[in-house]
N, CA, C and O atoms as a GROMACS GRO file, in nm:
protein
  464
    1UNK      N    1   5.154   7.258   0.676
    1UNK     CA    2   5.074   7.376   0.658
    1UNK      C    3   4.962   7.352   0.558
    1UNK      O    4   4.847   7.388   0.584
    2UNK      N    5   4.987   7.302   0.463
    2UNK     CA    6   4.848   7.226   0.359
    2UNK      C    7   4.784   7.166   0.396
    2UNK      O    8   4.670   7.179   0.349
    3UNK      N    9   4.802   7.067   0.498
    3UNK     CA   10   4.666   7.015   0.575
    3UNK      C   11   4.587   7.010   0.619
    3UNK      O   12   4.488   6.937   0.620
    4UNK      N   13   4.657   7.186   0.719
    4UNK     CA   14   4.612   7.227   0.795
    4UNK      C   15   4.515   7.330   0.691
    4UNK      O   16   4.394   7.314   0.712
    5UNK      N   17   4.540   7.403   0.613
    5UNK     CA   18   4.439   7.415   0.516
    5UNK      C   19   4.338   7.355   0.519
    5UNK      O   20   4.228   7.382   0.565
    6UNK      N   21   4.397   7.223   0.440
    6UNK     CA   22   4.256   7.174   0.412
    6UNK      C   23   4.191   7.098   0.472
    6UNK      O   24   4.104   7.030   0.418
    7UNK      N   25   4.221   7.094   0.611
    7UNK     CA   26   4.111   7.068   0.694
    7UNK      C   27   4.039   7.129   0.729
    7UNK      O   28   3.928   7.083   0.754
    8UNK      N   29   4.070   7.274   0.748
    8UNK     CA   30   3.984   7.416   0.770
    8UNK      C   31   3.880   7.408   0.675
    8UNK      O   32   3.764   7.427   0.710
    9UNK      N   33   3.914   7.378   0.543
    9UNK     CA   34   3.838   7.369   0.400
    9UNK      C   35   3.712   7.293   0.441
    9UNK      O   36   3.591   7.314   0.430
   10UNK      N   37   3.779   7.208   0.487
   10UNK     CA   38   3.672   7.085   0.492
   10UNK      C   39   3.559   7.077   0.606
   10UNK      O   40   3.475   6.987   0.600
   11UNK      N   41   3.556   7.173   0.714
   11UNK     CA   42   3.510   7.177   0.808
   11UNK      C   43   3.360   7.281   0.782
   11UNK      O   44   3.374   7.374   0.702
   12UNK      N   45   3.264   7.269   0.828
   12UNK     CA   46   3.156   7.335   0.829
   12UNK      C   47   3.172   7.468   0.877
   12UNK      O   48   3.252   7.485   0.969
   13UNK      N   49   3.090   7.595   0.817
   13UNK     CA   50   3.102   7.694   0.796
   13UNK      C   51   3.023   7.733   0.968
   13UNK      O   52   2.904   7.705   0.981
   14UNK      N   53   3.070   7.773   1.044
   14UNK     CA   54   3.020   7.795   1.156
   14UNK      C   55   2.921   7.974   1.144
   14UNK      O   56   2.949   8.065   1.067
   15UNK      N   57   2.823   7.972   1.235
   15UNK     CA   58   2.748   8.081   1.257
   15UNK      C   59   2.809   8.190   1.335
   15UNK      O   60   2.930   8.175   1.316
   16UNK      N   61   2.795   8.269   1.395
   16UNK     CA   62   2.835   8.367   1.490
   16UNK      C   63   2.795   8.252   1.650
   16UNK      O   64   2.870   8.210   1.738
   17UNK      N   65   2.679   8.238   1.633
   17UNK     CA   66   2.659   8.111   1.770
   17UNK      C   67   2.722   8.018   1.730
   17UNK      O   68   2.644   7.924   1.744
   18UNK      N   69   2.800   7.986   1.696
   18UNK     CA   70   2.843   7.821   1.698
   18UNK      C   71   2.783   7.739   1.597
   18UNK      O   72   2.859   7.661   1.540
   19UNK      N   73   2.662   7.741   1.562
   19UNK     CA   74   2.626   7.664   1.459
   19UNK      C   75   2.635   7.598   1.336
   19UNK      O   76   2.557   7.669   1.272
   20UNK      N   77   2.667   7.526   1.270
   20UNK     CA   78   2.674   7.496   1.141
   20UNK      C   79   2.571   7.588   1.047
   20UNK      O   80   2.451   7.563   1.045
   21UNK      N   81   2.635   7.708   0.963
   21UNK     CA   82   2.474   7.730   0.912
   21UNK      C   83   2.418   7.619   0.792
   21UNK      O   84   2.296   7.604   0.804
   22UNK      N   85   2.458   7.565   0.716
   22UNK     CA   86   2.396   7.451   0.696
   22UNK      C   87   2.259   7.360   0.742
   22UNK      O   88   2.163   7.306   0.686
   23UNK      N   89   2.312   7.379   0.881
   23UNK     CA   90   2.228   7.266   0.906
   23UNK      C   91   2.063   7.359   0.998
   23UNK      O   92   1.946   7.326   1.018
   24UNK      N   93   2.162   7.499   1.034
   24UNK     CA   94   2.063   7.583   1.092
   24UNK      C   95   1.936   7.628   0.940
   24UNK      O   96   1.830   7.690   0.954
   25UNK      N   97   1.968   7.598   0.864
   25UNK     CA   98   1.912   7.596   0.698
   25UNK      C   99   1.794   7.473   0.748
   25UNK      O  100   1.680   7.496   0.788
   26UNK      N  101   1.843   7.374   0.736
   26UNK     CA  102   1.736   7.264   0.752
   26UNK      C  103   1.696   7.232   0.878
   26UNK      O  104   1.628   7.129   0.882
   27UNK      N  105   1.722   7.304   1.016
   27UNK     CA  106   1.615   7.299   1.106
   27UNK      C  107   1.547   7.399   1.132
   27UNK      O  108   1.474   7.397   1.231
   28UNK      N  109   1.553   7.539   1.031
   28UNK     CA  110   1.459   7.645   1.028
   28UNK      C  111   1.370   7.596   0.869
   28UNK      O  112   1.278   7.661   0.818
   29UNK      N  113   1.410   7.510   0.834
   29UNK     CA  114   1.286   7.416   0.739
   29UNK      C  115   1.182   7.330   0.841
   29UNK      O  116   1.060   7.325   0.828
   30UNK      N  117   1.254   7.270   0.932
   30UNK     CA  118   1.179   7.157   1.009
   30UNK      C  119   1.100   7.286   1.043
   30UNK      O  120   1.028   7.310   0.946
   31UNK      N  121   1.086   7.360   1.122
   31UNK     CA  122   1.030   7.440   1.195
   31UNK      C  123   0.919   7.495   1.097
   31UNK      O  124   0.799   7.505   1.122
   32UNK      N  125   0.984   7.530   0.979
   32UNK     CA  126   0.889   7.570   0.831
   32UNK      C  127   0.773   7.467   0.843
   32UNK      O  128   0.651   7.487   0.847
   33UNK      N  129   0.824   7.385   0.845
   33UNK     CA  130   0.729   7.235   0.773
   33UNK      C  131   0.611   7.219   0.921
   33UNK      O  132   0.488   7.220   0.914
   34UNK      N  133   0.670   7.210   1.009
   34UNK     CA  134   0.531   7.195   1.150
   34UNK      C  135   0.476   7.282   1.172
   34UNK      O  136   0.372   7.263   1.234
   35UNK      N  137   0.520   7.459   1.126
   35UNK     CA  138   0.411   7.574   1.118
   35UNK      C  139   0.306   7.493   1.007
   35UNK      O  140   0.204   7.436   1.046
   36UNK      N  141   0.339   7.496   0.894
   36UNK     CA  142   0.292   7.472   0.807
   36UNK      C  143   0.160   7.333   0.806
   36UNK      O  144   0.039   7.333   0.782
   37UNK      N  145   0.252   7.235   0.842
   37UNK     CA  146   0.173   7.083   0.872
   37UNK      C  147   0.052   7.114   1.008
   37UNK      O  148  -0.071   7.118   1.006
   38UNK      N  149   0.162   7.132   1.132
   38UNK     CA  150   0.090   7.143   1.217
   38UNK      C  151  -0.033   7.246   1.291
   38UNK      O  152  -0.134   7.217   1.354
   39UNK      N  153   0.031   7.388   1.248
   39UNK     CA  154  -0.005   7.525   1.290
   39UNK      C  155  -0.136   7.531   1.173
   39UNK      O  156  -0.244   7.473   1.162
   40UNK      N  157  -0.074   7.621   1.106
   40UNK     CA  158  -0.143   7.630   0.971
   40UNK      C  159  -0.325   7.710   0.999
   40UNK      O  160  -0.436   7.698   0.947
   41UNK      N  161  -0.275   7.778   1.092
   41UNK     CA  162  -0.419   7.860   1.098
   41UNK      C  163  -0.498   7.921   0.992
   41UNK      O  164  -0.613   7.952   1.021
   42UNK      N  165  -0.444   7.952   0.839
   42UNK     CA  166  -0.528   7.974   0.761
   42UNK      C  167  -0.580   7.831   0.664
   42UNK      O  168  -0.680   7.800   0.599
   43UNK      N  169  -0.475   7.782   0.692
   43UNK     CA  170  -0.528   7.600   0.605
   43UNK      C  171  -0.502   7.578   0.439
   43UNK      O  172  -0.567   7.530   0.346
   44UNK      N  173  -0.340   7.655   0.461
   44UNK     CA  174  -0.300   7.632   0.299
   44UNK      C  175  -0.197   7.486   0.302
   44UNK      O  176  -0.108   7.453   0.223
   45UNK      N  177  -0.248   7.418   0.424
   45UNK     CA  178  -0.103   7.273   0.400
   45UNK      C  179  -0.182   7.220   0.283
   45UNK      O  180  -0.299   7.237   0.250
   46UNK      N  181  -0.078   7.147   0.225
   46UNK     CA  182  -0.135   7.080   0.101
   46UNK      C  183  -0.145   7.158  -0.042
   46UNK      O  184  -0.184   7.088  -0.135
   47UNK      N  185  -0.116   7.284  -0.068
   47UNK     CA  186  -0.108   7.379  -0.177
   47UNK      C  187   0.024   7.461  -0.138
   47UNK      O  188   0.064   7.548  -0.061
   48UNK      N  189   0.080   7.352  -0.275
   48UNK     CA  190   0.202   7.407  -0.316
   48UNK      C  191   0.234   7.538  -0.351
   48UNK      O  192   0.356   7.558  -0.348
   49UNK      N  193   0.146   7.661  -0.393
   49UNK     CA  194   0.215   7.783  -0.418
   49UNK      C  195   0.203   7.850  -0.236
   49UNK      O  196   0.253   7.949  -0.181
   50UNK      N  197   0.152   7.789  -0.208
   50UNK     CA  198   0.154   7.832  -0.015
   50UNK      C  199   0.247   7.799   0.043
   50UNK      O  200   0.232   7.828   0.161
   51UNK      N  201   0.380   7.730   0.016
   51UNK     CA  202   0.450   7.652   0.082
   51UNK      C  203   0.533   7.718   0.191
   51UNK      O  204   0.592   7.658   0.281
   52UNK      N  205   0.528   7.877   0.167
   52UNK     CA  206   0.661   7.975   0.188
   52UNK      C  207   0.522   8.042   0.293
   52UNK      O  208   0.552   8.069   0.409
   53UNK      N  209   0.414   8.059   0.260
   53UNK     CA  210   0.315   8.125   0.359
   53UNK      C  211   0.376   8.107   0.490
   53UNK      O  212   0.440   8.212   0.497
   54UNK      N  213   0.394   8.057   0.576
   54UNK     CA  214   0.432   8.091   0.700
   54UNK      C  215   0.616   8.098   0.727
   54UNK      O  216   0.675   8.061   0.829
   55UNK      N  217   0.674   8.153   0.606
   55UNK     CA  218   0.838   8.105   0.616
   55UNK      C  219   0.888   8.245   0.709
   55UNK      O  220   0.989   8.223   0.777
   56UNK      N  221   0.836   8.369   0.719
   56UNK     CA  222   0.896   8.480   0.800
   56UNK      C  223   0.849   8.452   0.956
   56UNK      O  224   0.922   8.455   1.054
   57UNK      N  225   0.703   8.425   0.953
   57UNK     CA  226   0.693   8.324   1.128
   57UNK      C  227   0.769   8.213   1.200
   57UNK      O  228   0.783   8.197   1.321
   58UNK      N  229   0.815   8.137   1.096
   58UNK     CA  230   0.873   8.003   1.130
   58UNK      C  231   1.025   8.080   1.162
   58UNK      O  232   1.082   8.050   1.267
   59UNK      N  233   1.083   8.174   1.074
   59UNK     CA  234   1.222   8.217   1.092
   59UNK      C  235   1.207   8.282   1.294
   59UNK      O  236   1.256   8.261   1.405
   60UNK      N  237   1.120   8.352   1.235
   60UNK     CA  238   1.119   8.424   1.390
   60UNK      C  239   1.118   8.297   1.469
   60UNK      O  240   1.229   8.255   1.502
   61UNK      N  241   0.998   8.219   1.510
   61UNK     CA  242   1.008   8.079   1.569
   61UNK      C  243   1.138   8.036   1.617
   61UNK      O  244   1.168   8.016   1.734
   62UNK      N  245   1.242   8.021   1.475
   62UNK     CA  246   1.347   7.984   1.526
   62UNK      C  247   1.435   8.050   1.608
   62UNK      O  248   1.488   8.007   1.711
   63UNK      N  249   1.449   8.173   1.548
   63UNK     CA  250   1.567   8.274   1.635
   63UNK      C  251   1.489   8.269   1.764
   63UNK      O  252   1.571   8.295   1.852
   64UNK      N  253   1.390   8.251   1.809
   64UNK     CA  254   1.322   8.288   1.965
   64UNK      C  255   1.339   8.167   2.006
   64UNK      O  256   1.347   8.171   2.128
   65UNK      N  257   1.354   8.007   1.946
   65UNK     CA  258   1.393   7.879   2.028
   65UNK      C  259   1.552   7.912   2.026
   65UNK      O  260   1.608   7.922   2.135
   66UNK      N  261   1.614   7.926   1.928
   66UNK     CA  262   1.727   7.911   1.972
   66UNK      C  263   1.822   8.030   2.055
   66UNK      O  264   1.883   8.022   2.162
   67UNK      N  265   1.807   8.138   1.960
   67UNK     CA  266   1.885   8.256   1.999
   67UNK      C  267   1.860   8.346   2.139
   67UNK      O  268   1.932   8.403   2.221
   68UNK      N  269   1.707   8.325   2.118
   68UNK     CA  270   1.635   8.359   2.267
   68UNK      C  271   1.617   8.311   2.386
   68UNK      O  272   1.598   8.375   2.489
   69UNK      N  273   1.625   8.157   2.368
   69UNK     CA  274   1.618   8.087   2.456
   69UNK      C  275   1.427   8.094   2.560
   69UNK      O  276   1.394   8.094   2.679
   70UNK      N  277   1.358   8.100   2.432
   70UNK     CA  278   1.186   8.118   2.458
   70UNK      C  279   1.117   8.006   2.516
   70UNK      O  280   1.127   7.895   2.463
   71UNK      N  281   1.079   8.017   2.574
   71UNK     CA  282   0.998   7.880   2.657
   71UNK      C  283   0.867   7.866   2.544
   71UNK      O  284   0.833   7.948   2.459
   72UNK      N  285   0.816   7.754   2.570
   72UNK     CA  286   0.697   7.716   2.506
   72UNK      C  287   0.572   7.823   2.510
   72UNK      O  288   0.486   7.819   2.422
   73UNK      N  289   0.566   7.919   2.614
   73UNK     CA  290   0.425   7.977   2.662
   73UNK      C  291   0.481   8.081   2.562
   73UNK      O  292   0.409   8.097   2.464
   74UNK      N  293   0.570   8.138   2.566
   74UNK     CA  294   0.605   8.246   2.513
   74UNK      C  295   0.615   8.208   2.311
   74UNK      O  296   0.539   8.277   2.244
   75UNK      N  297   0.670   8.146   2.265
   75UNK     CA  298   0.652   8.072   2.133
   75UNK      C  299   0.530   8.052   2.113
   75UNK      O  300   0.501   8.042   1.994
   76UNK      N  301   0.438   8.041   2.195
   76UNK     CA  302   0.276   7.983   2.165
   76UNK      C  303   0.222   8.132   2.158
   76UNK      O  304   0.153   8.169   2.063
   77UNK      N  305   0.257   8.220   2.270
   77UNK     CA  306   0.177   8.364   2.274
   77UNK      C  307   0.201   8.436   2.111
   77UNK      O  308   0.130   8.504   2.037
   78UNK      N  309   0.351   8.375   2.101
   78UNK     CA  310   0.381   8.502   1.955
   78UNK      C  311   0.321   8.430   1.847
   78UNK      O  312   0.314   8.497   1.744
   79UNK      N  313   0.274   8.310   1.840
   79UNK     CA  314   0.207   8.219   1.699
   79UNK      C  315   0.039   8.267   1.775
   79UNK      O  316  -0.033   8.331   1.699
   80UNK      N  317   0.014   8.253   1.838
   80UNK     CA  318  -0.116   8.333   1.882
   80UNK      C  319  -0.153   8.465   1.827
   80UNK      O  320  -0.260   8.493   1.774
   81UNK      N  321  -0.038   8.552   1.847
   81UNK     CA  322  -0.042   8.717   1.811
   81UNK      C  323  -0.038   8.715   1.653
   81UNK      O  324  -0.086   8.810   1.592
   82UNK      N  325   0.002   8.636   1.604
   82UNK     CA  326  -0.002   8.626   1.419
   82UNK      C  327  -0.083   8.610   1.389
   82UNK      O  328  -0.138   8.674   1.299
   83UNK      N  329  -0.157   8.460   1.491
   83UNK     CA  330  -0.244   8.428   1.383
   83UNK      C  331  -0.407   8.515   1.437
   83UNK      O  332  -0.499   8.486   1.360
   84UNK      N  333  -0.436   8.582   1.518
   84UNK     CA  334  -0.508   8.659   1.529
   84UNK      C  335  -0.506   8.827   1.534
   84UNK      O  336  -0.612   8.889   1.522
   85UNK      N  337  -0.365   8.902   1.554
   85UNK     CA  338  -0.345   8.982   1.552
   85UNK      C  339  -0.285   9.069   1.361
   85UNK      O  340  -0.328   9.167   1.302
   86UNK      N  341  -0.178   8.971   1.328
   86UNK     CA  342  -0.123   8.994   1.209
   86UNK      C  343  -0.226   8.960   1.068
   86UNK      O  344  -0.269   9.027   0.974
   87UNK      N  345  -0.239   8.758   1.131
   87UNK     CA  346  -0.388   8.771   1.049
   87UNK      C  347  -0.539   8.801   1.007
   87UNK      O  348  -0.607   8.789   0.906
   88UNK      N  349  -0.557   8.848   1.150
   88UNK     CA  350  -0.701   8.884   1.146
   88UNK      C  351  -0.742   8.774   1.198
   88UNK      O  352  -0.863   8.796   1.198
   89UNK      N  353  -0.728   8.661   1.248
   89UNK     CA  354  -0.844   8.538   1.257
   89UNK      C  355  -0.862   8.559   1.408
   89UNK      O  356  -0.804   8.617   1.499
   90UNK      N  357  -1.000   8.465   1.384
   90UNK     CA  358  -1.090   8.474   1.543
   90UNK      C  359  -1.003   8.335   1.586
   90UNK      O  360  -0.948   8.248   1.518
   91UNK      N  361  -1.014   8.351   1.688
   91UNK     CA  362  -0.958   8.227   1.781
   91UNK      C  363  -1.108   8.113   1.820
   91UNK      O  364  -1.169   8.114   1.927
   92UNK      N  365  -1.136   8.033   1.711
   92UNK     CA  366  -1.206   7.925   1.715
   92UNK      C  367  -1.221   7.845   1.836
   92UNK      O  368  -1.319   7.771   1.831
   93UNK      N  369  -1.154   7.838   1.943
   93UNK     CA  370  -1.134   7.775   2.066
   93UNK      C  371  -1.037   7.659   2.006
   93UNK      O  372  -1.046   7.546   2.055
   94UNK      N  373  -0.949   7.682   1.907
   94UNK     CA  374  -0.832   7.556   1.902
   94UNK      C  375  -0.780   7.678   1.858
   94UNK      O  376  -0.882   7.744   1.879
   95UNK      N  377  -0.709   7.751   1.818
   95UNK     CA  378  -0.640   7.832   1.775
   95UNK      C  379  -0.525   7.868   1.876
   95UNK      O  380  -0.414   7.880   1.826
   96UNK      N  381  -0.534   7.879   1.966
   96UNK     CA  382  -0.443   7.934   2.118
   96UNK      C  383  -0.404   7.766   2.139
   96UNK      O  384  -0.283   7.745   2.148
   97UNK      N  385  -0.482   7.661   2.146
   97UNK     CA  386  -0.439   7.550   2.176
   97UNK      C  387  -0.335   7.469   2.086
   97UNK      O  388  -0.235   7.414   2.133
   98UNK      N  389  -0.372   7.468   1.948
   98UNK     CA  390  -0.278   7.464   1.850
   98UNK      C  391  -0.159   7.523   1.839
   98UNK      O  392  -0.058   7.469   1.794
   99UNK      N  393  -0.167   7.647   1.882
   99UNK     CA  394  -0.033   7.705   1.885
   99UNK      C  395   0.049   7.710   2.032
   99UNK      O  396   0.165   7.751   2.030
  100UNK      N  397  -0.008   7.671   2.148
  100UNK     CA  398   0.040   7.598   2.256
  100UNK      C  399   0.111   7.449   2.214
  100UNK      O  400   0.204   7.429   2.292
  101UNK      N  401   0.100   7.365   2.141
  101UNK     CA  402   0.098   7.224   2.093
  101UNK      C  403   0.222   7.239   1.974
  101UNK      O  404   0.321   7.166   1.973
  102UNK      N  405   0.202   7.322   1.895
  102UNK     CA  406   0.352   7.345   1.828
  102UNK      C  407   0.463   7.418   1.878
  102UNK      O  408   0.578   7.400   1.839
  103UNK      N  409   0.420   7.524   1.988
  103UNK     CA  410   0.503   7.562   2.036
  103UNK      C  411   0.566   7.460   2.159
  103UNK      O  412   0.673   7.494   2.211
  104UNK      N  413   0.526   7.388   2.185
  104UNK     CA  414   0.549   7.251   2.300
  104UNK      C  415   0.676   7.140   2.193
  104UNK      O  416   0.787   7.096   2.221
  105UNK      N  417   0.601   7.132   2.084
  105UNK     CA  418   0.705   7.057   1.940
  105UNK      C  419   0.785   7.119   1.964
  105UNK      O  420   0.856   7.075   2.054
  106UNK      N  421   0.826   7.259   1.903
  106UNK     CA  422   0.934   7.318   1.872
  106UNK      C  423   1.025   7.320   1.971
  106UNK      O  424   1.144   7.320   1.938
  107UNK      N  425   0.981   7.322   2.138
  107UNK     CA  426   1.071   7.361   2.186
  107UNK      C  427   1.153   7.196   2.250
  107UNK      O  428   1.252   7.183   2.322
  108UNK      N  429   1.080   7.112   2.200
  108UNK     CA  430   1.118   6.968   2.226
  108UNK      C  431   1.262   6.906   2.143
  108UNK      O  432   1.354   6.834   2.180
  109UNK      N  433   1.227   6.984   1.994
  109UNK     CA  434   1.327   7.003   1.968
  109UNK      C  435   1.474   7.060   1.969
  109UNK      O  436   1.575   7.018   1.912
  110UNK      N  437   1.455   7.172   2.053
  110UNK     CA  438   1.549   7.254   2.112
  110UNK      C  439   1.710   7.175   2.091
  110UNK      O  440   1.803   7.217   2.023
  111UNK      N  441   1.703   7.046   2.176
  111UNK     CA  442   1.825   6.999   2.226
  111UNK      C  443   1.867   6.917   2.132
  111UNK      O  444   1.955   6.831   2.149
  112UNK      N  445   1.809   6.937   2.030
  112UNK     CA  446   1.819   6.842   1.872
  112UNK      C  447   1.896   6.923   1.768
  112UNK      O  448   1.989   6.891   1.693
  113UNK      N  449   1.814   7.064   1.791
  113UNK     CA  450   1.903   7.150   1.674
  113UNK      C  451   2.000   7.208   1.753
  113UNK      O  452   2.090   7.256   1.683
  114UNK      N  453   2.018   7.224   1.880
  114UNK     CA  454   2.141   7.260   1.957
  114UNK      C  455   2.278   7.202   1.951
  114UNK      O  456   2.375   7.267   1.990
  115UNK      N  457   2.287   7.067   1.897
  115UNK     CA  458   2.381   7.024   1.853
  115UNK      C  459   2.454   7.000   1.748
  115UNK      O  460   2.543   6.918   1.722
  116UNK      N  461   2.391   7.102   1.679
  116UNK     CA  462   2.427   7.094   1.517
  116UNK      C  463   2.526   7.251   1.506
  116UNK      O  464   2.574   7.286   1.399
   0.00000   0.00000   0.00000
Protein backbone atom coordinates (compact mmCIF):
# COMPACT_ATOMS: atom_id res chain seq x y z
CA UNK A 1 0.00 0.00 0.00
CA UNK A 2 3.06 2.59 0.43
CA UNK A 3 4.16 2.16 -2.90
CA UNK A 4 1.37 2.37 -4.23
CA UNK A 5 1.31 5.81 -2.65
CA UNK A 6 4.18 6.77 -3.68
CA UNK A 7 4.00 6.15 -6.96
CA UNK A 8 0.82 8.17 -7.26
CA UNK A 9 3.19 10.88 -5.53
CA UNK A 10 5.48 10.63 -8.05
CA UNK A 11 3.44 10.75 -11.10
CA UNK A 12 2.52 14.06 -12.92
CA UNK A 13 -0.36 16.06 -11.94
CA UNK A 14 -2.81 15.39 -14.81
CA UNK A 15 -5.34 18.18 -16.36
CA UNK A 16 -9.05 17.53 -16.71
CA UNK A 17 -7.88 16.56 -20.60
CA UNK A 18 -5.30 14.30 -19.82
CA UNK A 19 -2.48 16.52 -19.81
CA UNK A 20 0.40 16.99 -17.66
CA UNK A 21 -0.25 20.58 -16.47
CA UNK A 22 3.31 21.11 -16.16
CA UNK A 23 4.19 20.69 -19.27
CA UNK A 24 0.82 22.35 -20.72
CA UNK A 25 2.79 25.46 -18.66
CA UNK A 26 5.70 25.27 -21.10
CA UNK A 27 3.92 24.67 -24.35
CA UNK A 28 1.52 27.65 -23.68
CA UNK A 29 5.14 29.46 -23.26
CA UNK A 30 6.28 27.99 -26.67
CA UNK A 31 3.18 29.40 -28.11
CA UNK A 32 3.98 32.75 -25.87
CA UNK A 33 7.41 32.96 -27.39
CA UNK A 34 6.29 32.55 -31.50
CA UNK A 35 3.33 35.16 -30.86
CA UNK A 36 5.86 37.16 -29.56
CA UNK A 37 9.12 36.23 -31.91
CA UNK A 38 7.11 35.48 -34.80
CA UNK A 39 3.60 37.40 -34.79
CA UNK A 40 4.40 40.42 -32.94
CA UNK A 41 2.23 42.89 -34.86
CA UNK A 42 2.99 45.80 -32.67
CA UNK A 43 6.97 45.06 -32.62
CA UNK A 44 7.78 44.86 -28.89
CA UNK A 45 10.12 41.41 -29.51
CA UNK A 46 13.26 42.32 -28.05
CA UNK A 47 11.92 44.61 -24.94
CA UNK A 48 11.85 42.96 -21.96
CA UNK A 49 9.04 44.84 -20.01
CA UNK A 50 6.82 43.59 -23.23
CA UNK A 51 7.47 40.09 -22.70
CA UNK A 52 3.83 39.21 -21.27
CA UNK A 53 2.27 41.71 -24.17
CA UNK A 54 0.78 39.04 -26.11
CA UNK A 55 0.42 36.31 -23.00
CA UNK A 56 -3.79 36.47 -22.91
CA UNK A 57 -3.67 35.87 -27.03
CA UNK A 58 -1.17 33.18 -26.90
CA UNK A 59 -3.38 31.47 -23.89
CA UNK A 60 -6.43 31.68 -26.12
CA UNK A 61 -4.10 30.33 -29.13
CA UNK A 62 -3.59 27.50 -27.05
CA UNK A 63 -6.96 26.40 -25.68
CA UNK A 64 -8.26 26.81 -29.57
CA UNK A 65 -5.12 24.33 -30.82
CA UNK A 66 -5.65 22.11 -28.30
CA UNK A 67 -9.01 22.11 -26.53
CA UNK A 68 -10.78 23.20 -29.72
CA UNK A 69 -9.29 21.35 -32.03
CA UNK A 70 -8.89 24.85 -34.56
CA UNK A 71 -7.47 24.42 -37.86
CA UNK A 72 -4.87 26.86 -39.03
CA UNK A 73 -7.45 29.28 -41.05
CA UNK A 74 -9.37 29.65 -38.08
CA UNK A 75 -6.14 30.40 -35.49
CA UNK A 76 -4.94 32.84 -38.24
CA UNK A 77 -8.60 34.62 -38.52
CA UNK A 78 -8.62 35.09 -34.52
CA UNK A 79 -4.69 36.54 -34.50
CA UNK A 80 -6.04 38.65 -37.46
CA UNK A 81 -9.15 39.94 -35.36
CA UNK A 82 -6.58 41.13 -32.48
CA UNK A 83 -4.32 42.41 -34.25
CA UNK A 84 -6.60 44.71 -36.24
CA UNK A 85 -9.77 44.60 -34.48
CA UNK A 86 -8.60 44.55 -30.56
CA UNK A 87 -5.51 46.50 -31.62
CA UNK A 88 -6.46 48.94 -33.89
CA UNK A 89 -3.75 48.16 -36.59
CA UNK A 90 -4.16 48.47 -40.39
CA UNK A 91 -3.34 45.32 -42.09
CA UNK A 92 -0.02 46.37 -43.98
CA UNK A 93 -0.48 43.55 -46.60
CA UNK A 94 1.73 41.09 -44.21
CA UNK A 95 -0.37 41.28 -41.30
CA UNK A 96 -3.17 38.51 -42.37
CA UNK A 97 -0.12 36.67 -43.90
CA UNK A 98 1.91 36.62 -40.76
CA UNK A 99 -0.72 35.49 -38.84
CA UNK A 100 -1.65 32.73 -41.47
CA UNK A 101 2.28 31.56 -41.02
CA UNK A 102 2.08 31.32 -37.17
CA UNK A 103 -1.02 30.01 -37.16
CA UNK A 104 0.37 27.15 -39.76
CA UNK A 105 3.50 26.87 -36.72
CA UNK A 106 1.20 26.44 -34.08
CA UNK A 107 -0.86 24.04 -35.46
CA UNK A 108 2.29 21.91 -36.63
CA UNK A 109 2.88 21.64 -33.36
CA UNK A 110 -0.32 20.22 -32.35
CA UNK A 111 0.93 16.50 -32.29
CA UNK A 112 3.97 17.60 -30.16
CA UNK A 113 2.10 19.11 -27.27
CA UNK A 114 -0.56 16.34 -27.62
CA UNK A 115 1.61 14.01 -26.10
CA UNK A 116 2.51 15.54 -23.12
Amino acid sequence: MARQQKQLQRRPKKMAHGRNKYQSRENRARVRDILLRDWDPIGVYGIPEASDEYDAYADRAYVMLMDKGATASEIAGYLYIVATEHMGLTDDGQLAEKSEQVAQLLVQLRPEFGTH
